[in-house]
Coordinates of C-alpha atoms and ligand atoms in Angstrom, one line a residue:
M422 CA 40.1 -30.6 23.5
K423 CA 42.1 -31.2 26.7
I424 CA 45.5 -29.9 27.6
N425 CA 46.9 -31.0 30.9
L426 CA 49.5 -29.1 33.0
T427 CA 52.1 -30.5 35.3
E428 CA 53.1 -28.2 38.2
T429 CA 56.8 -28.1 38.8
V430 CA 57.2 -25.7 41.7
L431 CA 58.3 -28.4 44.2
R432 CA 61.0 -29.8 41.9
D433 CA 62.2 -28.1 38.7
A434 CA 61.2 -24.5 39.5
N435 CA 62.7 -25.0 42.9
Q436 CA 65.9 -26.5 41.3
S437 CA 66.2 -23.9 38.5
L438 CA 65.6 -20.8 40.5
I439 CA 66.8 -21.5 44.1
A440 CA 69.2 -24.5 43.7
T441 CA 66.7 -26.8 45.3
R442 CA 66.9 -25.2 48.7
M443 CA 63.2 -25.2 49.6
P444 CA 62.7 -27.3 52.7
F445 CA 59.6 -29.4 53.1
E446 CA 58.2 -27.4 56.0
K447 CA 58.1 -24.3 53.8
Y448 CA 55.4 -25.8 51.6
E449 CA 53.8 -28.4 53.7
K450 CA 50.7 -26.3 54.5
I451 CA 49.8 -25.7 50.8
L452 CA 49.9 -29.4 49.7
P453 CA 46.3 -30.1 50.6
V454 CA 45.3 -27.1 48.5
M455 CA 47.5 -28.1 45.6
D456 CA 45.7 -31.5 45.8
K457 CA 42.5 -29.8 44.7
A458 CA 44.0 -27.7 41.7
G459 CA 43.4 -30.4 39.0
Y460 CA 47.0 -30.7 37.8
Y461 CA 47.8 -33.6 35.6
S462 CA 50.6 -34.3 38.0
V463 CA 52.9 -32.6 40.5
E464 CA 56.6 -33.0 39.9
C465 CA 57.9 -33.1 43.5
W466 CA 60.8 -35.5 43.7
G467 CA 64.0 -36.8 41.9
G468 CA 66.4 -34.6 40.0
A469 CA 68.5 -32.7 42.6
T470 CA 65.9 -32.9 45.4
F471 CA 67.3 -36.1 46.7
D472 CA 70.9 -34.8 46.9
S473 CA 69.8 -31.5 48.3
C474 CA 67.7 -33.0 51.1
L475 CA 70.7 -35.0 52.3
R476 CA 73.5 -32.5 51.6
Y477 CA 71.9 -29.1 52.6
L478 CA 68.5 -29.6 54.3
G479 CA 69.1 -32.4 56.8
E480 CA 66.0 -34.1 55.5
D481 CA 65.4 -37.7 54.7
P482 CA 64.3 -37.6 51.0
W483 CA 62.2 -40.7 51.4
E484 CA 60.4 -39.3 54.4
R485 CA 59.7 -36.1 52.4
L486 CA 58.1 -38.2 49.7
R487 CA 55.9 -40.1 52.1
K488 CA 54.7 -36.8 53.7
I489 CA 53.8 -35.3 50.3
R490 CA 52.0 -38.5 49.4
K491 CA 50.0 -38.3 52.6
L492 CA 49.0 -34.7 52.0
M493 CA 48.2 -35.1 48.3
P494 CA 46.2 -38.3 48.1
N495 CA 44.4 -37.3 44.9
T496 CA 47.2 -36.0 42.8
K497 CA 49.7 -38.0 40.6
L498 CA 53.1 -37.5 42.1
Q499 CA 55.9 -37.4 39.6
M500 CA 59.7 -37.6 39.7
L501 CA 62.6 -37.2 37.3
L502 CA 65.1 -40.0 37.0
R503 CA 68.4 -40.1 35.0
G504 CA 68.0 -43.7 33.8
Q505 CA 70.8 -45.9 34.9
N506 CA 72.4 -42.9 36.7
L507 CA 69.3 -42.7 39.0
L508 CA 69.7 -39.3 40.8
G509 CA 73.4 -39.2 40.6
Y510 CA 76.2 -38.8 37.9
K511 CA 77.5 -42.3 37.3
H512 CA 76.0 -45.6 36.2
Y513 CA 74.6 -47.9 39.0
P514 CA 74.3 -51.6 38.8
D515 CA 70.9 -53.1 37.8
D516 CA 70.1 -54.5 41.2
V517 CA 70.4 -51.0 42.7
V518 CA 68.4 -49.4 39.9
R519 CA 65.6 -51.9 40.3
R520 CA 65.4 -51.5 44.1
F521 CA 65.6 -47.7 43.8
V522 CA 62.7 -47.6 41.3
A523 CA 60.6 -50.0 43.4
A524 CA 61.3 -48.0 46.6
S525 CA 60.3 -44.8 44.8
V526 CA 56.9 -46.3 43.8
R527 CA 56.5 -47.9 47.3
N528 CA 57.0 -44.5 49.0
G529 CA 54.4 -42.7 46.8
I530 CA 55.5 -42.0 43.2
D531 CA 53.0 -42.5 40.4
I532 CA 54.9 -41.2 37.3
I533 CA 58.6 -41.7 36.7
R534 CA 60.0 -39.5 33.9
I535 CA 63.1 -41.3 32.7
F536 CA 65.9 -40.0 30.4
D537 CA 69.5 -40.6 29.4
A538 CA 71.8 -37.7 28.5
L539 CA 72.9 -39.4 25.3
N540 CA 69.4 -40.8 24.4
D541 CA 71.1 -44.2 24.5
M542 CA 68.0 -46.3 25.1
R543 CA 70.0 -49.1 26.7
N544 CA 70.6 -46.8 29.6
I545 CA 66.9 -46.3 30.5
R546 CA 65.6 -49.8 29.7
V547 CA 66.0 -51.3 33.2
A548 CA 64.4 -48.3 35.0
V549 CA 61.4 -48.3 32.6
E550 CA 60.9 -52.0 33.0
E551 CA 61.0 -51.8 36.7
T552 CA 58.7 -48.8 36.8
I553 CA 56.1 -50.6 34.8
K554 CA 56.5 -53.8 36.9
N555 CA 55.8 -51.9 40.0
G556 CA 52.5 -50.5 38.7
A557 CA 53.7 -46.9 38.1
M558 CA 53.6 -44.9 34.8
A559 CA 56.8 -44.7 32.9
S560 CA 57.3 -41.5 30.8
G561 CA 60.2 -41.7 28.4
A562 CA 62.0 -38.4 28.0
I563 CA 64.0 -37.5 24.9
S564 CA 66.9 -35.1 25.7
Y565 CA 66.4 -32.4 23.2
T566 CA 69.2 -30.7 21.3
T567 CA 70.0 -29.5 17.8
S568 CA 72.9 -30.9 15.7
P569 CA 73.3 -32.4 12.3
V570 CA 72.6 -35.9 13.7
H571 CA 69.6 -34.9 15.7
T572 CA 67.1 -35.1 12.9
L573 CA 63.3 -35.6 13.1
D574 CA 63.9 -39.2 12.0
A575 CA 66.4 -39.8 14.8
F576 CA 64.1 -38.5 17.4
V577 CA 61.2 -40.5 16.0
K578 CA 63.4 -43.6 16.2
V579 CA 64.0 -42.8 19.9
G580 CA 60.3 -42.4 20.4
K581 CA 59.5 -45.7 18.7
E582 CA 62.0 -47.5 20.9
M583 CA 60.5 -46.0 24.0
K584 CA 57.1 -47.1 22.9
E585 CA 58.4 -50.6 22.4
M586 CA 59.6 -50.6 26.0
G587 CA 56.1 -49.9 27.1
V588 CA 56.2 -46.2 28.2
S589 CA 52.8 -44.5 28.6
T590 CA 53.9 -41.0 27.4
I591 CA 56.8 -39.4 25.6
C592 CA 58.3 -36.2 27.0
I593 CA 60.4 -33.8 25.0
K594 CA 62.9 -32.6 27.5
D595 CA 64.3 -29.2 26.4
M596 CA 66.5 -28.6 29.5
A597 CA 68.2 -25.6 28.0
G598 CA 65.1 -23.8 26.8
V599 CA 66.4 -23.7 23.2
M600 CA 63.6 -25.4 21.4
S601 CA 62.0 -22.9 19.0
P602 CA 58.3 -22.8 18.2
K603 CA 59.0 -24.2 14.7
E604 CA 61.2 -27.0 16.1
A605 CA 58.4 -27.9 18.6
Y606 CA 55.8 -27.9 16.0
D607 CA 57.8 -30.1 13.6
L608 CA 59.0 -32.5 16.3
I609 CA 55.6 -33.0 18.0
S610 CA 53.9 -33.4 14.6
A611 CA 56.5 -36.0 13.6
L612 CA 56.1 -37.9 16.9
K613 CA 52.2 -37.7 16.7
D614 CA 52.3 -39.1 13.1
N615 CA 54.8 -41.9 13.9
V616 CA 54.4 -42.9 17.5
D617 CA 50.9 -43.2 18.9
L618 CA 51.4 -41.9 22.4
P619 CA 50.6 -38.8 24.4
I620 CA 53.3 -36.1 24.2
V621 CA 54.5 -34.1 27.1
L622 CA 56.5 -30.8 26.7
H623 CA 59.1 -29.8 29.1
T624 CA 60.9 -26.5 28.4
H625 CA 62.5 -23.6 30.3
C626 CA 62.0 -19.8 29.8
T627 CA 65.8 -19.2 29.7
T628 CA 66.0 -17.9 26.1
G629 CA 62.5 -16.4 26.1
L630 CA 61.0 -18.8 23.6
A631 CA 58.9 -20.9 26.0
F632 CA 55.5 -19.4 25.7
M633 CA 55.7 -19.3 21.9
T634 CA 57.0 -22.8 21.8
C635 CA 54.1 -24.0 24.1
M636 CA 51.5 -22.4 21.8
K637 CA 53.0 -24.1 18.6
A638 CA 53.2 -27.3 20.6
V639 CA 49.5 -27.0 21.4
E640 CA 48.8 -26.5 17.6
A641 CA 50.7 -29.7 16.9
G642 CA 48.6 -31.6 19.4
V643 CA 50.8 -31.7 22.6
D644 CA 48.9 -33.4 25.5
V645 CA 50.7 -32.2 28.6
I646 CA 52.9 -29.1 29.3
D647 CA 55.1 -28.5 32.4
S648 CA 54.5 -25.2 34.0
A649 CA 55.3 -23.5 37.4
T650 CA 53.1 -21.3 39.6
S651 CA 53.7 -17.8 38.3
C652 CA 55.8 -16.4 41.2
F653 CA 58.2 -19.4 40.6
S654 CA 58.0 -19.2 36.8
G655 CA 60.1 -17.5 34.1
G656 CA 63.9 -17.1 33.8
T657 CA 65.5 -20.4 34.0
S658 CA 62.2 -22.0 35.3
Q659 CA 59.1 -23.1 33.4
P660 CA 56.4 -20.9 31.9
A661 CA 53.6 -19.8 34.4
T662 CA 50.7 -22.1 35.2
E663 CA 48.0 -19.5 35.6
T664 CA 49.1 -17.7 32.4
L665 CA 49.0 -20.8 30.3
N666 CA 45.7 -21.7 31.9
Y667 CA 44.3 -18.3 31.0
A668 CA 45.5 -18.3 27.4
L669 CA 44.5 -21.9 26.7
S670 CA 41.1 -21.5 28.2
Q671 CA 40.3 -18.6 25.7
F672 CA 41.0 -20.9 22.9
G673 CA 38.5 -23.4 24.3
Y674 CA 41.0 -25.9 25.7
Q675 CA 40.0 -27.7 28.9
T676 CA 42.8 -27.8 31.4
G677 CA 40.7 -29.1 34.2
L678 CA 42.4 -26.5 36.5
D679 CA 40.5 -24.5 39.2
S680 CA 41.7 -20.8 38.8
A681 CA 40.8 -19.9 42.3
V682 CA 43.0 -22.8 43.7
L683 CA 45.8 -21.7 41.3
K684 CA 45.6 -18.2 42.8
E685 CA 45.7 -19.6 46.3
V686 CA 48.7 -21.6 45.5
N687 CA 50.5 -18.7 44.1
D688 CA 49.6 -16.4 46.9
F689 CA 51.1 -19.0 49.2
F690 CA 54.5 -19.2 47.4
K691 CA 54.9 -15.4 46.8
P692 CA 56.3 -14.6 50.3
I693 CA 58.5 -17.7 50.1
R694 CA 59.9 -16.4 46.9
G695 CA 60.5 -13.1 48.7
E696 CA 62.4 -14.7 51.5
F697 CA 64.7 -16.5 49.0
L698 CA 65.3 -13.2 47.1
D699 CA 66.1 -11.4 50.4
N700 CA 68.6 -14.0 51.6
G701 CA 70.3 -14.2 48.2
T702 CA 69.4 -17.7 47.2
L703 CA 67.3 -16.4 44.4
N704 CA 69.7 -14.5 42.2
P705 CA 67.8 -12.0 40.0
V706 CA 70.1 -12.9 37.1
V707 CA 68.3 -16.3 36.7
M708 CA 65.0 -14.4 36.3
G709 CA 66.1 -12.6 33.2
T710 CA 65.9 -13.6 29.5
D711 CA 69.2 -14.7 27.9
A712 CA 69.1 -15.2 24.2
N713 CA 72.8 -15.9 24.0
A714 CA 72.2 -19.6 24.2
L715 CA 70.5 -19.3 20.8
N716 CA 73.6 -17.7 19.1
Y717 CA 76.2 -19.9 20.8
K718 CA 74.1 -23.0 20.8
I719 CA 75.1 -23.7 24.3
P720 CA 72.8 -23.6 27.4
G721 CA 72.8 -20.6 29.7
G722 CA 74.2 -22.5 32.7
M723 CA 77.1 -23.7 30.6
L724 CA 77.9 -20.3 29.4
S725 CA 78.2 -19.0 33.0
N726 CA 80.4 -22.0 33.8
L727 CA 82.7 -21.2 30.9
I728 CA 83.0 -17.6 32.1
A729 CA 83.7 -18.7 35.7
Q730 CA 86.4 -21.1 34.6
L731 CA 88.2 -18.6 32.5
K732 CA 87.9 -16.0 35.2
A733 CA 89.5 -18.4 37.7
Q734 CA 92.4 -18.8 35.2
N735 CA 92.6 -15.0 34.7
A736 CA 91.8 -15.6 31.0
L737 CA 88.4 -14.0 30.5
D738 CA 89.9 -12.4 27.3
R739 CA 89.9 -15.9 25.7
L740 CA 86.1 -16.2 26.0
D741 CA 85.5 -15.8 22.2
E742 CA 88.0 -18.6 21.5
A743 CA 86.4 -20.9 24.1
L744 CA 83.0 -20.2 22.5
L745 CA 84.3 -21.2 19.1
E746 CA 86.0 -24.2 20.5
T747 CA 83.0 -25.5 22.4
P748 CA 81.0 -26.7 19.3
R749 CA 84.1 -28.2 17.8
V750 CA 84.7 -30.3 20.9
R751 CA 81.0 -31.3 20.8
E752 CA 81.4 -32.3 17.2
D753 CA 84.5 -34.4 18.0
L754 CA 82.5 -36.2 20.6
G755 CA 79.6 -37.0 18.3
Y756 CA 77.2 -34.2 19.2
P757 CA 76.1 -35.2 22.8
P758 CA 73.2 -33.1 24.1
L759 CA 74.7 -30.4 26.4
V760 CA 73.0 -31.7 29.5
T761 CA 74.7 -32.9 32.8
P762 CA 77.3 -34.4 32.8
M763 CA 78.1 -33.8 29.0
S764 CA 77.8 -30.0 29.3
Q765 CA 80.5 -29.8 32.0
M766 CA 82.7 -32.3 30.1
V767 CA 82.6 -30.4 26.9
G768 CA 83.0 -27.1 28.5
V769 CA 86.1 -28.0 30.5
Q770 CA 87.7 -29.7 27.6
A771 CA 87.1 -26.6 25.3
V772 CA 88.7 -24.3 27.9
T773 CA 91.7 -26.6 28.3
N774 CA 92.2 -26.8 24.5
V775 CA 92.2 -23.0 24.3
L776 CA 94.4 -22.3 27.3
L777 CA 97.0 -24.9 26.5
G778 CA 97.3 -23.6 22.9
E779 CA 97.0 -27.0 21.5
R780 CA 93.8 -29.1 21.0
Y781 CA 93.7 -32.2 23.3
K782 CA 97.1 -31.8 24.6
S783 CA 95.5 -32.8 27.9
I784 CA 92.4 -34.9 27.8
S785 CA 90.2 -35.0 30.9
K786 CA 89.5 -38.2 32.7
E787 CA 85.8 -37.8 31.9
V788 CA 86.3 -37.3 28.2
K789 CA 88.5 -40.4 28.1
A790 CA 85.8 -42.5 29.9
Y791 CA 83.2 -41.1 27.4
L792 CA 85.4 -42.1 24.5
H793 CA 85.8 -45.4 26.0
G794 CA 82.1 -45.9 25.9
E795 CA 81.5 -45.7 29.6
Y796 CA 78.5 -43.3 29.2
G797 CA 76.9 -45.2 26.4
K798 CA 76.8 -44.7 22.6
A799 CA 77.5 -41.2 21.2
P800 CA 74.6 -39.8 19.0
G801 CA 77.0 -39.3 16.0
A802 CA 80.4 -40.5 14.9
V803 CA 83.2 -39.5 17.2
N804 CA 86.5 -38.3 15.9
Q805 CA 88.7 -41.4 15.5
D806 CA 92.0 -39.6 15.7
L807 CA 90.9 -38.3 19.1
V808 CA 89.9 -41.8 20.3
K809 CA 93.3 -43.1 19.2
K810 CA 95.0 -40.2 21.1
A811 CA 92.9 -40.8 24.2
L812 CA 92.8 -44.5 24.4
G813 CA 95.9 -45.6 22.5
D814 CA 95.5 -49.2 21.3
E815 CA 92.7 -49.9 23.8
A816 CA 89.4 -50.5 22.1
P817 CA 86.2 -48.7 23.4
I818 CA 83.5 -50.9 24.9
T819 CA 80.4 -51.3 22.8
C820 CA 78.1 -53.0 25.4
R821 CA 75.7 -51.3 27.7
P822 CA 77.9 -49.6 30.4
A823 CA 76.0 -51.2 33.3
D824 CA 76.6 -54.7 31.9
L825 CA 80.1 -54.3 33.3
L826 CA 78.9 -53.6 36.8
A827 CA 78.6 -56.2 39.5
D828 CA 75.5 -56.1 41.8
G829 CA 76.0 -53.3 44.4
Y830 CA 73.2 -53.4 47.0
E831 CA 74.5 -56.0 49.4
E832 CA 77.9 -54.4 49.4
G833 CA 76.4 -51.0 50.2
K834 CA 74.3 -52.5 53.0
K835 CA 77.3 -53.9 54.6
A836 CA 79.3 -50.7 54.3
I837 CA 76.7 -48.5 56.0
G838 CA 75.9 -51.1 58.6
D839 CA 73.7 -50.2 61.6
L840 CA 73.3 -46.6 60.6
A841 CA 70.8 -47.8 58.0
K842 CA 67.4 -48.8 59.4
T843 CA 65.6 -49.4 56.2
E844 CA 66.3 -50.4 52.6
E845 CA 65.7 -46.8 51.7
D846 CA 68.5 -45.7 54.0
V847 CA 70.8 -48.2 52.2
L848 CA 69.7 -46.8 48.9
S849 CA 70.4 -43.2 50.0
Y850 CA 73.9 -44.4 51.0
I851 CA 74.6 -46.0 47.7
A852 CA 73.3 -43.0 45.8
F853 CA 75.2 -40.4 47.8
P854 CA 77.6 -42.2 50.2
Q855 CA 79.2 -39.2 52.0
Q856 CA 76.1 -37.1 52.3
A857 CA 73.9 -40.0 53.4
E858 CA 76.4 -41.2 56.0
A859 CA 76.6 -37.7 57.5
F860 CA 72.8 -37.5 57.5
L861 CA 72.3 -40.9 59.1
T862 CA 74.9 -40.2 61.8
E863 CA 73.2 -36.9 62.6
R864 CA 69.9 -38.7 62.7
K865 CA 71.2 -41.3 65.1
A866 CA 72.6 -38.6 67.4
R867 CA 69.2 -36.8 67.2
D868 CA 67.3 -40.0 68.1
E869 CA 69.6 -40.8 71.0
R870 CA 69.2 -37.3 72.5
K871 CA 65.4 -37.8 72.2
V872 CA 65.6 -41.1 74.0
S873 CA 67.8 -39.9 76.9
Y874 CA 65.6 -37.0 77.3
T875 CA 62.5 -39.1 77.7
I876 CA 64.1 -41.5 80.1
T877 CA 65.6 -38.8 82.4
P878 CA 63.7 -35.6 82.0
I879 CA 64.2 -34.4 85.6
E880 CA 67.9 -35.0 85.9
D881 CA 68.6 -31.4 85.1
Ligands
LIG1456 CO1 64.0 -29.0 33.4

């Protein structure tokens, strides 16, 4: 029996532990070694890497991808894409989504993992279609959560829809690390029985369940597991690659991984981890185990946000009320999975409801947009009194949100003008206008300095 592992150190581990602050030069030298490890794939791009390159690292994300591709010619490169939201937080028009996906594949991506926060399949359809059209592998990711409407049947229905779209694998994306061993066993068994596709498990160690969950997933027939090299594993990151490899091998599973190479990879990243620990980027708090998420049914990151919000209002003594209010708001909104941007939306509204002493006295712009249907279809029924209160007589939209968006590429191209040298530059600008414009301006200045230096090297 074969179990494959996807290494996440370059993307999710980097994002979960050190806020995606690892620059390309830090890991450049190890890429040819990683190329020989035998991973199913290396998740190296998408998620927050794109934003972080432009905003904090002064890197061109596209160039980073091309360099990784060059140094890892034999490994499948994988990215995470938020469906119609691409790598941002709003819906983009279809022409932009199509060009972004095509450019990702053209610059080196082999596998695109695509999800929607609400599991509204209309929001991933265009990205999946375009991935397949460009010859890459589309992996449909189910945003995992628990609620009265998130039944096995509901998840199987999502899996079937993904299969109809033509995805090659189905990923169960447990972004909060709340999926228990039993839930994993039941869900993977149900998907295996009803949807004939390989299953990928993505979880986090946040609550301490991950290794147990992985083992029950293996018993249920999971095909691929996401893991991170051991020094970048645990806490809010993935379970450790070498540890899983060791345990799985004893059971006779073939992982295809070379233990000596895995050790070399981990030895390389260890001092890098040390640097981030020393400079404060890696906060030891994220390395701990926090089982609170299992009691409150809210992800760890959201809990710390709630605390921060209340602290800012000098109202930390209202935390218990906010924790009781959070699931009620979630219920009113039809049980959205608590993943970005829904976790922020639900958390802020719950705190507002508590602090103002009256529920929905003030309704945030985001919650109004959500109730108006601008994020897609809610998983369950939304509270109709709340809809009336938020929208008055206006009826919510029922179409796919992006159906209301006009094409955006040409407009973006015009707006950024000469600063953009390639289609990729334009796409960076459309995805993150301010950050990309600042980056492209800085790049232009850098290039001009280079030119003047080569023309007049002896002037000074
Ligand atoms: Co994740």
